[in-house]
Coordinates of C-alpha atoms and ligand atoms in Angstrom, one line a residue:
M69 CA 7.3 -39.7 -52.8
T70 CA 4.2 -38.3 -51.0
S71 CA 0.6 -38.0 -52.1
T72 CA 1.2 -34.3 -52.6
D73 CA 3.8 -35.1 -55.2
T74 CA 1.9 -38.0 -56.8
L75 CA -1.8 -37.8 -56.1
S76 CA -3.8 -34.7 -57.0
A77 CA -7.2 -34.2 -55.4
D78 CA -8.8 -35.1 -58.7
L79 CA -6.7 -38.3 -59.0
V80 CA -7.7 -39.3 -55.5
R81 CA -11.4 -38.9 -56.4
T82 CA -10.9 -40.9 -59.7
I83 CA -9.2 -43.7 -57.8
V84 CA -12.0 -43.8 -55.2
A85 CA -14.7 -43.6 -57.8
T86 CA -13.2 -46.5 -59.7
A87 CA -12.8 -48.5 -56.4
G88 CA -16.5 -47.8 -55.7
L89 CA -17.5 -49.6 -58.9
A90 CA -16.5 -53.0 -57.4
P91 CA -19.1 -55.6 -56.7
S92 CA -20.2 -56.2 -53.2
I93 CA -22.4 -58.6 -51.3
H94 CA -26.0 -57.3 -51.7
N95 CA -24.4 -54.1 -53.1
T96 CA -23.6 -53.0 -49.5
Q97 CA -20.4 -51.2 -50.6
P98 CA -18.9 -51.8 -47.1
W99 CA -15.8 -49.7 -47.6
R100 CA -14.3 -46.3 -46.8
W101 CA -11.1 -44.6 -48.1
R102 CA -8.8 -42.2 -46.4
A103 CA -6.4 -40.1 -48.3
T104 CA -3.0 -40.0 -46.6
D105 CA 0.5 -38.6 -47.1
H106 CA 1.6 -41.8 -48.8
G107 CA -1.5 -42.6 -50.8
L108 CA -4.7 -44.2 -49.6
D109 CA -6.0 -46.3 -46.8
L110 CA -8.8 -48.8 -47.2
L111 CA -11.1 -49.2 -44.2
A112 CA -14.1 -51.6 -43.6
D113 CA -17.4 -49.9 -42.9
T114 CA -18.7 -52.5 -40.6
S115 CA -22.0 -50.7 -40.1
R116 CA -22.7 -52.2 -43.6
Q117 CA -21.8 -55.8 -42.7
L118 CA -24.6 -58.3 -43.1
G119 CA -25.2 -59.7 -39.7
V120 CA -27.2 -62.8 -41.0
A121 CA -25.6 -63.7 -44.3
D122 CA -22.1 -62.7 -43.4
P123 CA -21.7 -62.8 -39.6
D124 CA -17.9 -63.0 -39.6
G125 CA -17.4 -60.4 -42.3
R126 CA -15.8 -62.8 -44.8
Q127 CA -17.8 -61.5 -47.7
L128 CA -17.3 -57.9 -46.5
L129 CA -13.5 -58.6 -46.9
L130 CA -14.1 -60.1 -50.3
S131 CA -16.1 -57.0 -51.3
C132 CA -13.3 -54.7 -49.9
G133 CA -10.7 -56.8 -51.8
A134 CA -12.5 -56.2 -55.0
A135 CA -12.5 -52.5 -54.3
L136 CA -8.8 -52.7 -53.5
L137 CA -8.0 -54.3 -56.9
H138 CA -10.0 -51.5 -58.7
A139 CA -7.9 -48.9 -56.8
R140 CA -4.7 -50.6 -57.7
L141 CA -5.8 -50.6 -61.4
A142 CA -6.8 -46.9 -61.3
I143 CA -3.3 -46.0 -59.8
R144 CA -1.6 -48.1 -62.5
G145 CA -3.8 -46.4 -65.1
A146 CA -2.3 -43.1 -63.9
G147 CA 1.2 -44.4 -64.6
L148 CA 1.9 -44.8 -60.8
T149 CA 2.8 -47.9 -58.8
P150 CA 0.7 -49.1 -55.9
K151 CA 2.5 -50.8 -53.1
V152 CA -0.1 -52.6 -50.9
T153 CA 0.4 -53.5 -47.3
I154 CA -2.5 -55.7 -45.8
F155 CA -3.4 -55.0 -42.2
P156 CA -0.6 -52.4 -41.7
A157 CA -1.4 -51.9 -38.0
G158 CA -0.6 -55.6 -37.3
S159 CA -4.2 -56.6 -36.1
D160 CA -6.6 -58.2 -38.5
E161 CA -9.7 -57.1 -36.6
L162 CA -12.1 -55.4 -39.1
D163 CA -12.3 -52.3 -36.9
A164 CA -8.8 -52.1 -35.6
G165 CA -7.3 -49.9 -38.4
P166 CA -7.1 -50.0 -42.2
L167 CA -7.6 -53.3 -44.0
A168 CA -4.9 -52.2 -46.4
T169 CA -2.7 -49.1 -47.0
I170 CA -1.6 -48.2 -50.5
N171 CA 1.7 -46.5 -50.8
V172 CA 1.8 -44.8 -54.1
T173 CA 5.2 -44.2 -55.9
S174 CA 6.1 -43.2 -59.3
G175 CA 6.5 -46.0 -61.8
Q176 CA 6.2 -47.5 -65.3
P177 CA 3.1 -46.6 -67.4
A178 CA 0.4 -49.3 -67.2
G179 CA 0.8 -52.3 -69.4
P180 CA -1.9 -53.6 -71.8
E181 CA -3.3 -56.1 -69.3
D182 CA -3.8 -53.4 -66.6
D183 CA -5.4 -51.1 -69.2
T184 CA -7.8 -53.8 -70.3
L185 CA -8.8 -54.6 -66.7
L186 CA -9.2 -51.0 -65.8
A187 CA -11.5 -50.5 -68.9
A188 CA -13.5 -53.5 -67.7
T189 CA -14.2 -52.0 -64.3
H190 CA -16.6 -49.7 -66.1
H191 CA -18.6 -52.3 -67.8
R192 CA -18.5 -55.3 -65.5
H193 CA -22.0 -56.1 -64.2
T194 CA -23.4 -59.1 -62.3
D195 CA -25.5 -60.9 -65.0
R196 CA -28.1 -63.3 -63.5
R197 CA -29.8 -64.0 -66.8
P198 CA -29.6 -67.3 -68.6
F199 CA -26.4 -67.7 -70.6
D200 CA -25.9 -69.1 -74.1
P201 CA -25.3 -72.9 -73.8
R202 CA -22.0 -72.5 -75.8
T203 CA -19.0 -74.1 -74.0
L204 CA -16.5 -71.7 -72.6
A205 CA -13.5 -71.5 -74.8
P206 CA -10.4 -73.2 -73.2
D207 CA -8.2 -70.0 -73.6
V208 CA -10.8 -68.0 -71.6
L209 CA -10.7 -70.6 -68.8
R210 CA -6.9 -70.5 -68.9
A211 CA -7.0 -66.7 -68.5
L212 CA -9.4 -66.9 -65.6
R213 CA -7.3 -69.4 -63.8
R214 CA -4.2 -67.3 -64.4
A215 CA -6.1 -64.3 -63.1
A216 CA -6.8 -66.0 -59.8
E217 CA -3.2 -67.3 -59.5
T218 CA -1.9 -63.7 -60.2
E219 CA -3.6 -62.7 -56.8
A220 CA -2.3 -65.7 -54.9
A221 CA -5.6 -67.7 -55.1
W222 CA -6.7 -70.6 -57.3
L223 CA -9.6 -71.4 -59.5
V224 CA -11.3 -74.8 -60.0
A225 CA -13.6 -75.2 -63.0
L226 CA -16.5 -77.5 -62.3
D227 CA -16.1 -79.7 -65.4
D228 CA -16.2 -83.0 -63.5
A229 CA -19.8 -84.4 -63.1
D230 CA -19.2 -85.4 -59.4
L231 CA -18.0 -81.9 -58.4
R232 CA -20.9 -80.3 -60.3
I233 CA -23.4 -82.5 -58.5
D234 CA -21.8 -81.9 -55.1
T235 CA -21.8 -78.1 -55.6
S236 CA -25.3 -77.8 -57.0
V237 CA -26.6 -79.9 -54.1
L238 CA -24.8 -77.7 -51.6
I239 CA -26.1 -74.5 -53.3
A240 CA -29.6 -75.8 -53.3
R241 CA -29.3 -76.8 -49.6
A242 CA -27.9 -73.5 -48.5
D243 CA -30.5 -71.7 -50.7
W244 CA -33.3 -73.6 -49.0
M245 CA -31.9 -73.0 -45.5
E246 CA -31.5 -69.3 -46.2
N247 CA -34.9 -68.8 -47.8
H248 CA -36.6 -70.5 -44.8
D249 CA -34.8 -68.3 -42.4
P250 CA -37.0 -65.2 -41.7
A251 CA -34.0 -63.2 -40.5
Y252 CA -32.2 -63.8 -43.8
R253 CA -35.2 -62.7 -45.8
A254 CA -35.7 -59.6 -43.7
E255 CA -32.1 -58.7 -44.2
L256 CA -32.3 -59.2 -48.0
E257 CA -35.5 -57.2 -48.1
S258 CA -33.7 -54.4 -46.2
W259 CA -31.1 -54.3 -49.1
S260 CA -33.8 -54.4 -51.8
R261 CA -34.3 -51.0 -53.5
T262 CA -37.3 -49.6 -55.5
A263 CA -36.4 -45.9 -55.2
P264 CA -34.8 -44.5 -58.4
N265 CA -32.3 -42.5 -56.4
A266 CA -31.1 -45.3 -54.2
V267 CA -27.2 -45.3 -53.9
D268 CA -26.8 -48.9 -52.7
G269 CA -28.6 -52.3 -52.4
I270 CA -30.2 -54.5 -55.1
P271 CA -32.5 -52.6 -57.5
R272 CA -35.7 -54.4 -58.5
D273 CA -34.9 -54.4 -62.1
V274 CA -31.8 -56.6 -61.7
V275 CA -34.0 -59.3 -60.1
V276 CA -34.5 -61.8 -63.0
D277 CA -38.0 -61.9 -64.1
T278 CA -39.5 -64.5 -61.7
D279 CA -42.5 -65.2 -63.9
R280 CA -40.3 -66.7 -66.6
P281 CA -39.9 -70.4 -66.4
R282 CA -36.4 -71.2 -65.4
Q283 CA -34.5 -74.1 -64.1
S284 CA -30.8 -74.4 -63.6
E285 CA -28.4 -77.0 -62.3
F286 CA -27.2 -74.3 -60.0
V287 CA -29.8 -72.3 -58.0
I288 CA -29.4 -68.6 -58.4
R289 CA -29.9 -66.4 -55.4
D290 CA -33.6 -65.3 -55.2
F291 CA -33.7 -61.6 -54.6
D292 CA -37.5 -61.6 -55.1
V293 CA -38.2 -61.7 -51.3
V294 CA -41.9 -60.8 -51.5
G295 CA -44.0 -64.1 -51.5
E296 CA -43.3 -67.7 -50.9
P297 CA -39.7 -68.8 -51.0
G298 CA -38.6 -70.9 -54.0
L299 CA -41.7 -70.2 -56.2
H300 CA -39.5 -69.1 -59.1
L301 CA -38.3 -72.6 -59.9
R302 CA -40.5 -73.9 -62.7
Q303 CA -39.9 -76.7 -65.2
A304 CA -38.1 -75.6 -68.4
G305 CA -35.0 -76.3 -70.4
V306 CA -32.2 -76.8 -67.7
E307 CA -29.4 -74.4 -67.7
R308 CA -26.0 -75.9 -67.4
P309 CA -23.6 -73.1 -67.0
M310 CA -19.8 -73.3 -66.4
V311 CA -19.3 -72.7 -62.6
V312 CA -15.8 -72.1 -61.0
L313 CA -14.7 -72.1 -57.5
I314 CA -12.2 -69.6 -56.2
G315 CA -10.2 -70.5 -53.2
T316 CA -7.2 -69.6 -51.1
D317 CA -4.8 -71.9 -49.1
G318 CA -5.4 -70.0 -45.8
D319 CA -8.7 -68.5 -44.4
A320 CA -7.4 -65.7 -42.3
P321 CA -8.8 -62.1 -42.9
A322 CA -5.7 -61.3 -45.0
D323 CA -6.5 -64.4 -47.2
R324 CA -10.0 -63.3 -47.6
L325 CA -8.9 -59.8 -48.7
R326 CA -6.6 -61.4 -51.2
A327 CA -9.5 -63.7 -52.4
G328 CA -11.6 -60.6 -53.1
Q329 CA -8.8 -59.2 -55.3
A330 CA -8.6 -62.6 -57.1
M331 CA -12.4 -62.8 -57.5
E332 CA -12.4 -59.4 -59.1
R333 CA -9.5 -60.1 -61.3
V334 CA -11.3 -63.1 -62.5
L335 CA -14.6 -61.2 -63.0
L336 CA -12.8 -58.3 -64.9
T337 CA -10.8 -60.8 -67.1
A338 CA -14.1 -62.5 -68.0
T339 CA -15.7 -59.1 -68.8
A340 CA -12.6 -58.3 -71.0
H341 CA -13.3 -61.6 -72.9
G342 CA -17.0 -60.7 -73.5
V343 CA -18.0 -63.3 -70.9
A344 CA -20.8 -62.7 -68.3
T345 CA -20.6 -63.7 -64.6
S346 CA -22.7 -63.8 -61.5
P347 CA -21.6 -65.0 -58.1
L348 CA -23.6 -67.9 -56.6
G349 CA -22.9 -67.2 -52.9
Q350 CA -25.4 -69.3 -51.0
A351 CA -23.2 -72.3 -50.3
V352 CA -20.4 -70.1 -49.0
D353 CA -22.6 -67.9 -46.9
L354 CA -23.1 -70.7 -44.5
E355 CA -20.1 -72.1 -42.7
S356 CA -21.6 -75.6 -42.7
T357 CA -22.1 -75.9 -46.5
R358 CA -18.8 -74.0 -47.2
E359 CA -17.0 -76.7 -45.2
L360 CA -18.8 -79.5 -47.1
L361 CA -17.8 -77.9 -50.4
R362 CA -14.2 -77.7 -49.3
H363 CA -14.3 -81.5 -48.6
S364 CA -15.8 -82.1 -52.1
V365 CA -12.7 -80.6 -53.6
G366 CA -10.4 -82.7 -51.5
G367 CA -10.3 -80.7 -48.3
L368 CA -7.4 -78.6 -49.5
G369 CA -7.6 -74.8 -49.0
H370 CA -10.8 -72.8 -48.5
I371 CA -13.4 -72.0 -51.0
Q372 CA -14.1 -68.2 -51.0
M373 CA -16.5 -67.8 -53.9
I374 CA -18.5 -69.7 -56.5
I375 CA -19.1 -68.0 -59.8
R376 CA -21.4 -68.7 -62.8
I377 CA -19.8 -67.9 -66.1
G378 CA -21.0 -67.9 -69.7
Y379 CA -21.5 -66.1 -73.0
P380 CA -24.5 -63.7 -73.0
L381 CA -27.4 -64.8 -75.2
P382 CA -27.2 -63.2 -78.6
D383 CA -30.3 -61.0 -78.0
A384 CA -29.1 -60.0 -74.4
K385 CA -29.3 -56.2 -73.9
P386 CA -26.5 -54.4 -72.2
L387 CA -27.2 -54.3 -68.4
D388 CA -27.7 -51.0 -66.6
P389 CA -25.2 -50.3 -63.9
T390 CA -26.4 -50.8 -60.3
P391 CA -26.2 -47.7 -58.1
R392 CA -23.2 -46.6 -56.1
R393 CA -22.6 -44.2 -53.2
P394 CA -21.1 -40.9 -54.2
V395 CA -17.4 -40.4 -53.7
N396 CA -17.9 -37.8 -50.9
D397 CA -19.7 -40.6 -48.9
I398 CA -16.8 -43.0 -49.0
L399 CA -13.7 -40.7 -49.0
Q400 CA -12.2 -39.0 -46.0
L401 CA -9.5 -36.5 -46.6
E402 CA -6.8 -36.3 -43.9
Ligands
FMN6 C1 -18.8 -61.3 -51.9 C2 -19.9 -61.3 -52.9 C3 -21.0 -62.2 -52.9 C4 -22.0 -62.1 -53.8 N1 -23.0 -63.0 -53.8 C5 -23.9 -63.0 -54.7 C6 -24.9 -64.0 -54.8 O1 -24.9 -65.0 -54.1 N2 -25.9 -64.0 -55.8 C7 -25.8 -62.9 -56.7 O2 -26.7 -62.9 -57.6 N3 -25.0 -61.9 -56.7 C8 -24.0 -61.9 -55.7 N4 -23.1 -60.9 -55.6 C9 -23.1 -59.8 -56.7 C10 -23.7 -58.6 -55.9 O3 -25.1 -58.7 -55.7 C11 -23.4 -57.3 -56.9 O4 -22.0 -57.2 -57.0 C12 -24.0 -56.1 -56.4 O5 -25.3 -56.1 -56.4 C13 -23.5 -54.9 -57.4 O6 -24.0 -55.2 -58.7 P1 -22.9 -55.3 -59.9 O7 -22.0 -56.5 -59.6 O8 -23.8 -55.5 -61.1 O9 -22.1 -54.0 -59.9 C14 -22.0 -61.0 -54.7 C15 -21.0 -60.1 -54.7 C16 -19.9 -60.2 -53.8 C17 -18.7 -59.2 -53.9

């Protein structure tokens, strides 16, 4: 069945718009879509890769993996079946061809889980604010673990004191190293946005109010790049959020693309349970701290992302969506 039979121009735009809502490192949105006879191709936009924070494109692949999951959910939402081939051209170089091709065929209507996750793509946002100290319900944690496993990845919850200490130390160490690197700060500044019509990057208003006293066991990435590094840490009640690690057995580009789909299935599952999330990427930005983190969980597999998870505070206002590039900028019609 070809795209002419299955995918109208409107449906292609809906799929690409839904894919565009995915989270991405510094909101770089490093993806492009190409409509084909069989469905859609996902390509990396390496002009949007972060040369300092992501020199080997691992987080670009995670971001593109998240967009791929959104596209799959949108296709399921239209009652069609996406068949994904990762690196169809045989090379896993980022620029050598599509990262993935989606062959769309007719299929069964979406099930309740697909519907729930598709709905969550519209209200998942990175929430860097303090969370309610309530413990995460065990059934939520089980659902998050299952979400990672559905996408051939695994999830480790940091409920063990030693693991929490190791992880928080490595995040703090990476955060310090990054914040004292002028190239990292310049790159972050180049993705900070104040213009109301910005279509990418991190808007000022999602940077958590740095004047408010805040201390957490896990250092949140400081997007307030103007001024001295680290000034935001002041004494106060210490936040002790649930933190989970998402990992894969392998670390090839295909594993990283799968990890992005797993990360996003975890984030959407959390959203569907009314649970807020924010990635804590510093310790996995740097290969040295990422490798140390891998050893702290027994040296098996590869850590792909660290995520802070918790219930929003009772008075937390809904977050505004961060900007996205228009569909015309990311969609190429064959
Ligand atoms: C691979 C990856 C790494 C990220 N790392 C961080 C991080 O270290 N700290 C953070 O606050 N947000 C992080 N984010 C979240 C992005 O900043 C966020 O997705 C983007 O700004 C878009 O906002 P939204 O998630 O609210 O849609 C990361 C997202 C991805 C996909």
